[in-house]
Amino acid sequence: EKALAAVVDELQQMLDKRVFHGVHATNLTAENRKKIIRSSIFLKEKFTSEGKFDKLKGRLVAGGHMQDKSMYEDNSSPTVATQSTFMIAAIAAKERRTVVTADIGGAYLNASMGDHEVYMKLDAQISTILVELDEAYLKFVDERGEIVVQLDKALYGCVQSAKLWYLHLRSSLESFGFIVNPNDHCVFNCGSGDDQCT
C-alpha cells in the first residue's frame, strides 16, 4: 500500500509539473519510434535525520542509456567543487553569516527539454495508474496497455537532464541578480559587503 501510494504521488507530480504529454506511437516517424526509450520507477526508503523511517519515495526514471549520446554536443553539468563548499562555510563562520539549506523537490522536473525530442514508454502498470489519475491519457493506451509520452521537462535518467537543470537554475539565479563565480560555475553571489548572499 505504501509503495502504491509512493508511485501515485510520483505520477501526480509528473502531471502537476507537466513533465510529459501522451503521443500515439503510430503517428511517429519510423526514426522517432526507434528512439523510444524505456522508463522505470524506483522506490527508495527515506529516513529522518535521527535515522527513523520517514516514507517511501517513488521516482520515475528515463532509460537514458538507450539515448543516442552523439546527438548532444555537451551533456556535462558542473558540480560544485569540495574546496568551494569548504571555503563558503569558512567565510560564513568567520563573518557570522546566516546559513540555510534548501531542497528543491523534483528539481530536474522544473527544467524544460527545449528542442530535445525524447519519447518514453510507460509500462502497463504505470500506464494504468496514470489513466486513473488523468483519464485524458486513456486514448494513448496501446494494445499492450502501454503509453508512449514525449518529455516536455527534464527527467531523471535522460543524458541531458543534469545540464538542462543547471542551465535553468543558473538562469533563475541570474534573474534575481546573482553573478556566477568565474572559478566555480556552481557558486553564485549577490550583493556586496555585509549585504551579501552566496
mmCIF file of C-alpha atoms in Angstrom:
data_model
loop_
_atom_site.group_PDB
_atom_site.id
_atom_site.type_symbol
_atom_site.label_atom_id
_atom_site.label_comp_id
_atom_site.label_asym_id
_atom_site.label_seq_id
_atom_site.Cartn_x
_atom_site.Cartn_y
_atom_site.Cartn_z
ATOM 1 C CA GLU A 1 0.000 0.000 0.000
ATOM 2 C CA LYS A 2 2.829 2.408 0.835
ATOM 3 C CA ALA A 3 4.618 1.530 -2.397
ATOM 4 C CA LEU A 4 1.489 2.150 -4.454
ATOM 5 C CA ALA A 5 0.933 5.477 -2.681
ATOM 6 C CA ALA A 6 4.536 6.494 -3.470
ATOM 7 C CA VAL A 7 4.080 5.632 -7.150
ATOM 8 C CA VAL A 8 0.804 7.572 -7.280
ATOM 9 C CA ASP A 9 2.485 10.599 -5.653
ATOM 10 C CA GLU A 10 5.326 10.486 -8.184
ATOM 11 C CA LEU A 11 2.985 10.253 -11.181
ATOM 12 C CA GLN A 12 0.813 13.046 -9.770
ATOM 13 C CA GLN A 13 3.941 15.196 -9.536
ATOM 14 C CA MET A 14 4.625 14.420 -13.218
ATOM 15 C CA LEU A 15 1.121 15.602 -14.088
ATOM 16 C CA ASP A 16 1.288 18.691 -11.850
ATOM 17 C CA LYS A 17 4.619 19.780 -13.362
ATOM 18 C CA ARG A 18 3.528 18.841 -16.907
ATOM 19 C CA VAL A 19 6.584 16.686 -17.408
ATOM 20 C CA PHE A 20 5.238 14.892 -20.470
ATOM 21 C CA HIS A 21 2.298 14.570 -22.840
ATOM 22 C CA GLY A 22 0.878 11.479 -24.473
ATOM 23 C CA VAL A 23 1.541 10.642 -28.104
ATOM 24 C CA HIS A 24 0.267 7.977 -30.469
ATOM 25 C CA ALA A 25 3.325 5.919 -31.408
ATOM 26 C CA THR A 26 1.692 5.069 -34.741
ATOM 27 C CA ASN A 27 1.780 8.782 -35.646
ATOM 28 C CA LEU A 28 5.540 8.997 -35.080
ATOM 29 C CA THR A 29 8.032 8.556 -37.886
ATOM 30 C CA ALA A 30 9.852 5.230 -38.069
ATOM 31 C CA GLU A 31 13.015 7.031 -36.945
ATOM 32 C CA ASN A 32 11.287 8.506 -33.877
ATOM 33 C CA ARG A 33 9.736 5.139 -32.981
ATOM 34 C CA LYS A 34 13.268 3.699 -32.866
ATOM 35 C CA LYS A 35 14.210 6.427 -30.355
ATOM 36 C CA ILE A 36 11.527 5.490 -27.791
ATOM 37 C CA ILE A 37 13.294 4.750 -24.526
ATOM 38 C CA ARG A 38 12.104 2.684 -21.583
ATOM 39 C CA SER A 39 11.213 4.002 -18.176
ATOM 40 C CA SER A 40 11.433 2.533 -14.706
ATOM 41 C CA ILE A 41 10.035 3.512 -11.367
ATOM 42 C CA PHE A 42 12.230 3.126 -8.317
ATOM 43 C CA LEU A 43 11.191 3.093 -4.683
ATOM 44 C CA LYS A 44 13.546 4.330 -2.002
ATOM 45 C CA GLU A 45 13.185 4.372 1.752
ATOM 46 C CA LYS A 46 13.650 7.864 3.204
ATOM 47 C CA PHE A 47 14.778 8.380 6.797
ATOM 48 C CA THR A 48 14.680 11.354 9.147
ATOM 49 C CA SER A 49 17.884 12.966 10.388
ATOM 50 C CA GLU A 50 17.501 10.802 13.505
ATOM 51 C CA GLY A 51 17.602 7.659 11.356
ATOM 52 C CA LYS A 52 13.902 6.779 11.703
ATOM 53 C CA PHE A 53 11.925 5.587 8.701
ATOM 54 C CA ASP A 54 10.011 8.505 7.188
ATOM 55 C CA LYS A 55 8.418 7.317 3.945
ATOM 56 C CA LEU A 56 8.808 5.505 0.672
ATOM 57 C CA LYS A 57 9.669 7.810 -2.221
ATOM 58 C CA GLY A 58 8.853 6.856 -5.801
ATOM 59 C CA ARG A 59 10.911 8.164 -8.710
ATOM 60 C CA LEU A 60 10.126 7.762 -12.395
ATOM 61 C CA VAL A 61 13.386 7.464 -14.329
ATOM 62 C CA ALA A 62 14.024 7.532 -18.068
ATOM 63 C CA GLY A 63 16.218 4.883 -19.675
ATOM 64 C CA GLY A 64 18.827 7.378 -20.830
ATOM 65 C CA HIS A 65 21.248 4.541 -21.578
ATOM 66 C CA MET A 66 19.109 3.969 -24.689
ATOM 67 C CA GLN A 67 19.597 7.532 -25.979
ATOM 68 C CA ASP A 68 21.991 8.306 -28.822
ATOM 69 C CA LYS A 69 24.573 10.378 -26.967
ATOM 70 C CA SER A 70 26.158 11.560 -30.223
ATOM 71 C CA MET A 71 23.092 13.774 -30.773
ATOM 72 C CA TYR A 72 24.095 16.024 -27.878
ATOM 73 C CA GLU A 73 27.162 18.246 -28.075
ATOM 74 C CA ASP A 74 27.760 18.713 -24.355
ATOM 75 C CA ASN A 75 25.884 16.882 -21.631
ATOM 76 C CA SER A 76 28.289 17.696 -18.841
ATOM 77 C CA SER A 77 26.867 19.653 -15.970
ATOM 78 C CA PRO A 78 29.118 21.414 -13.487
ATOM 79 C CA THR A 79 29.102 20.305 -9.876
ATOM 80 C CA VAL A 80 30.371 22.394 -7.009
ATOM 81 C CA ALA A 81 33.983 21.766 -6.022
ATOM 82 C CA THR A 82 34.509 20.453 -2.492
ATOM 83 C CA GLN A 83 37.010 23.279 -1.905
ATOM 84 C CA SER A 84 34.309 25.845 -2.783
ATOM 85 C CA THR A 85 31.915 24.328 -0.263
ATOM 86 C CA PHE A 86 34.545 24.428 2.497
ATOM 87 C CA MET A 87 35.580 27.980 1.535
ATOM 88 C CA ILE A 88 31.968 29.220 1.683
ATOM 89 C CA ALA A 89 31.480 27.505 5.055
ATOM 90 C CA ALA A 90 34.690 29.088 6.393
ATOM 91 C CA ILE A 91 33.657 32.569 5.182
ATOM 92 C CA ALA A 92 30.174 32.113 6.650
ATOM 93 C CA ALA A 93 31.664 31.128 10.019
ATOM 94 C CA LYS A 94 34.179 33.998 10.031
ATOM 95 C CA GLU A 95 31.573 36.604 9.050
ATOM 96 C CA ARG A 96 28.849 35.025 11.217
ATOM 97 C CA ARG A 97 26.535 34.678 8.239
ATOM 98 C CA THR A 98 23.173 33.010 8.434
ATOM 99 C CA VAL A 99 23.388 29.599 6.767
ATOM 100 C CA VAL A 100 20.343 27.884 5.288
ATOM 101 C CA THR A 101 19.951 24.706 3.245
ATOM 102 C CA ALA A 102 17.044 24.061 0.910
ATOM 103 C CA ASP A 103 15.826 21.101 -1.086
ATOM 104 C CA ILE A 104 14.117 21.731 -4.411
ATOM 105 C CA GLY A 105 11.583 18.937 -4.794
ATOM 106 C CA GLY A 106 11.639 17.266 -8.201
ATOM 107 C CA ALA A 107 14.428 19.640 -9.217
ATOM 108 C CA TYR A 108 15.056 18.346 -12.742
ATOM 109 C CA LEU A 109 11.326 18.454 -13.467
ATOM 110 C CA ASN A 110 11.457 22.258 -13.435
ATOM 111 C CA ALA A 111 13.768 22.423 -16.481
ATOM 112 C CA SER A 112 12.348 22.429 -19.992
ATOM 113 C CA MET A 113 13.547 19.880 -22.541
ATOM 114 C CA GLY A 114 13.628 22.710 -25.091
ATOM 115 C CA ASP A 115 14.336 21.413 -28.593
ATOM 116 C CA HIS A 116 15.285 17.921 -27.414
ATOM 117 C CA GLU A 117 12.774 15.319 -28.644
ATOM 118 C CA VAL A 118 12.675 12.406 -26.234
ATOM 119 C CA TYR A 119 9.953 9.757 -26.355
ATOM 120 C CA MET A 120 9.470 7.333 -23.488
ATOM 121 C CA LYS A 121 7.354 4.238 -22.925
ATOM 122 C CA LEU A 122 5.421 3.725 -19.700
ATOM 123 C CA ASP A 123 4.738 0.068 -18.891
ATOM 124 C CA ALA A 124 1.216 -1.265 -18.449
ATOM 125 C CA GLN A 125 1.180 -0.957 -14.650
ATOM 126 C CA ILE A 126 2.359 2.664 -14.681
ATOM 127 C CA SER A 127 0.007 3.440 -17.577
ATOM 128 C CA THR A 128 -2.959 2.052 -15.624
ATOM 129 C CA ILE A 129 -2.170 4.296 -12.652
ATOM 130 C CA LEU A 130 -1.621 7.297 -14.936
ATOM 131 C CA VAL A 131 -5.042 6.792 -16.570
ATOM 132 C CA GLU A 132 -6.647 6.554 -13.113
ATOM 133 C CA LEU A 133 -5.071 9.930 -12.269
ATOM 134 C CA ASP A 134 -5.907 11.555 -15.615
ATOM 135 C CA GLU A 135 -8.429 9.941 -17.979
ATOM 136 C CA ALA A 136 -7.108 12.065 -20.870
ATOM 137 C CA TYR A 137 -4.282 9.507 -21.185
ATOM 138 C CA LEU A 138 -6.725 6.663 -21.919
ATOM 139 C CA LYS A 139 -6.685 7.472 -25.658
ATOM 140 C CA PHE A 140 -2.904 6.871 -25.741
ATOM 141 C CA VAL A 141 -3.013 3.324 -24.300
ATOM 142 C CA ASP A 142 -1.829 0.817 -26.926
ATOM 143 C CA GLU A 143 -2.762 -2.854 -27.402
ATOM 144 C CA ARG A 144 -0.172 -3.898 -24.757
ATOM 145 C CA GLY A 145 -1.635 -1.482 -22.221
ATOM 146 C CA GLU A 146 1.383 0.838 -22.520
ATOM 147 C CA ILE A 147 1.563 4.579 -23.156
ATOM 148 C CA VAL A 148 4.218 6.488 -25.101
ATOM 149 C CA VAL A 149 4.883 10.029 -23.929
ATOM 150 C CA GLN A 150 7.053 12.867 -25.168
ATOM 151 C CA LEU A 151 9.068 14.545 -22.437
ATOM 152 C CA ASP A 152 8.487 18.285 -22.023
ATOM 153 C CA LYS A 153 10.639 18.601 -18.898
ATOM 154 C CA ALA A 154 13.982 17.119 -17.922
ATOM 155 C CA LEU A 155 13.533 13.718 -16.323
ATOM 156 C CA TYR A 156 15.994 11.801 -14.159
ATOM 157 C CA GLY A 157 17.946 9.369 -16.312
ATOM 158 C CA CYS A 158 17.999 11.355 -19.570
ATOM 159 C CA VAL A 159 21.509 12.151 -20.758
ATOM 160 C CA GLN A 160 20.863 15.902 -20.961
ATOM 161 C CA SER A 161 18.762 16.407 -17.794
ATOM 162 C CA ALA A 162 21.551 17.459 -15.398
ATOM 163 C CA LYS A 163 22.804 20.081 -17.868
ATOM 164 C CA LEU A 164 19.259 21.364 -18.532
ATOM 165 C CA TRP A 165 18.622 21.646 -14.781
ATOM 166 C CA TYR A 166 21.895 23.544 -14.252
ATOM 167 C CA LEU A 167 21.052 25.980 -17.075
ATOM 168 C CA HIS A 168 17.558 26.511 -15.640
ATOM 169 C CA LEU A 169 18.887 27.076 -12.113
ATOM 170 C CA ARG A 170 21.622 29.416 -13.350
ATOM 171 C CA SER A 171 19.135 31.442 -15.402
ATOM 172 C CA SER A 172 16.789 31.714 -12.400
ATOM 173 C CA LEU A 173 19.567 32.830 -10.024
ATOM 174 C CA GLU A 174 20.887 35.354 -12.545
ATOM 175 C CA SER A 175 17.374 36.788 -12.945
ATOM 176 C CA PHE A 176 17.459 37.501 -9.180
ATOM 177 C CA GLY A 177 20.755 39.390 -9.547
ATOM 178 C CA PHE A 178 23.210 36.610 -8.709
ATOM 179 C CA ILE A 179 26.521 36.513 -10.566
ATOM 180 C CA VAL A 180 28.286 33.246 -11.379
ATOM 181 C CA ASN A 181 31.745 32.844 -9.872
ATOM 182 C CA PRO A 182 34.287 32.620 -12.722
ATOM 183 C CA ASN A 183 36.315 29.996 -10.805
ATOM 184 C CA ASP A 184 33.389 27.712 -9.925
ATOM 185 C CA HIS A 185 30.245 27.876 -12.047
ATOM 186 C CA CYS A 186 28.204 26.362 -9.196
ATOM 187 C CA VAL A 187 28.902 29.287 -6.869
ATOM 188 C CA PHE A 188 26.756 32.405 -7.215
ATOM 189 C CA ASN A 189 26.995 35.692 -5.333
ATOM 190 C CA CYS A 190 24.574 38.559 -4.938
ATOM 191 C CA GLY A 191 25.129 41.876 -3.141
ATOM 192 C CA SER A 192 28.294 43.143 -1.501
ATOM 193 C CA GLY A 193 29.815 43.806 1.914
ATOM 194 C CA ASP A 194 27.529 42.944 4.829
ATOM 195 C CA ASP A 195 24.549 42.606 2.478
ATOM 196 C CA GLN A 196 25.708 39.551 0.593
ATOM 197 C CA CYS A 197 24.284 36.146 -0.302
ATOM 198 C CA THR A 198 26.358 33.247 -1.661
#
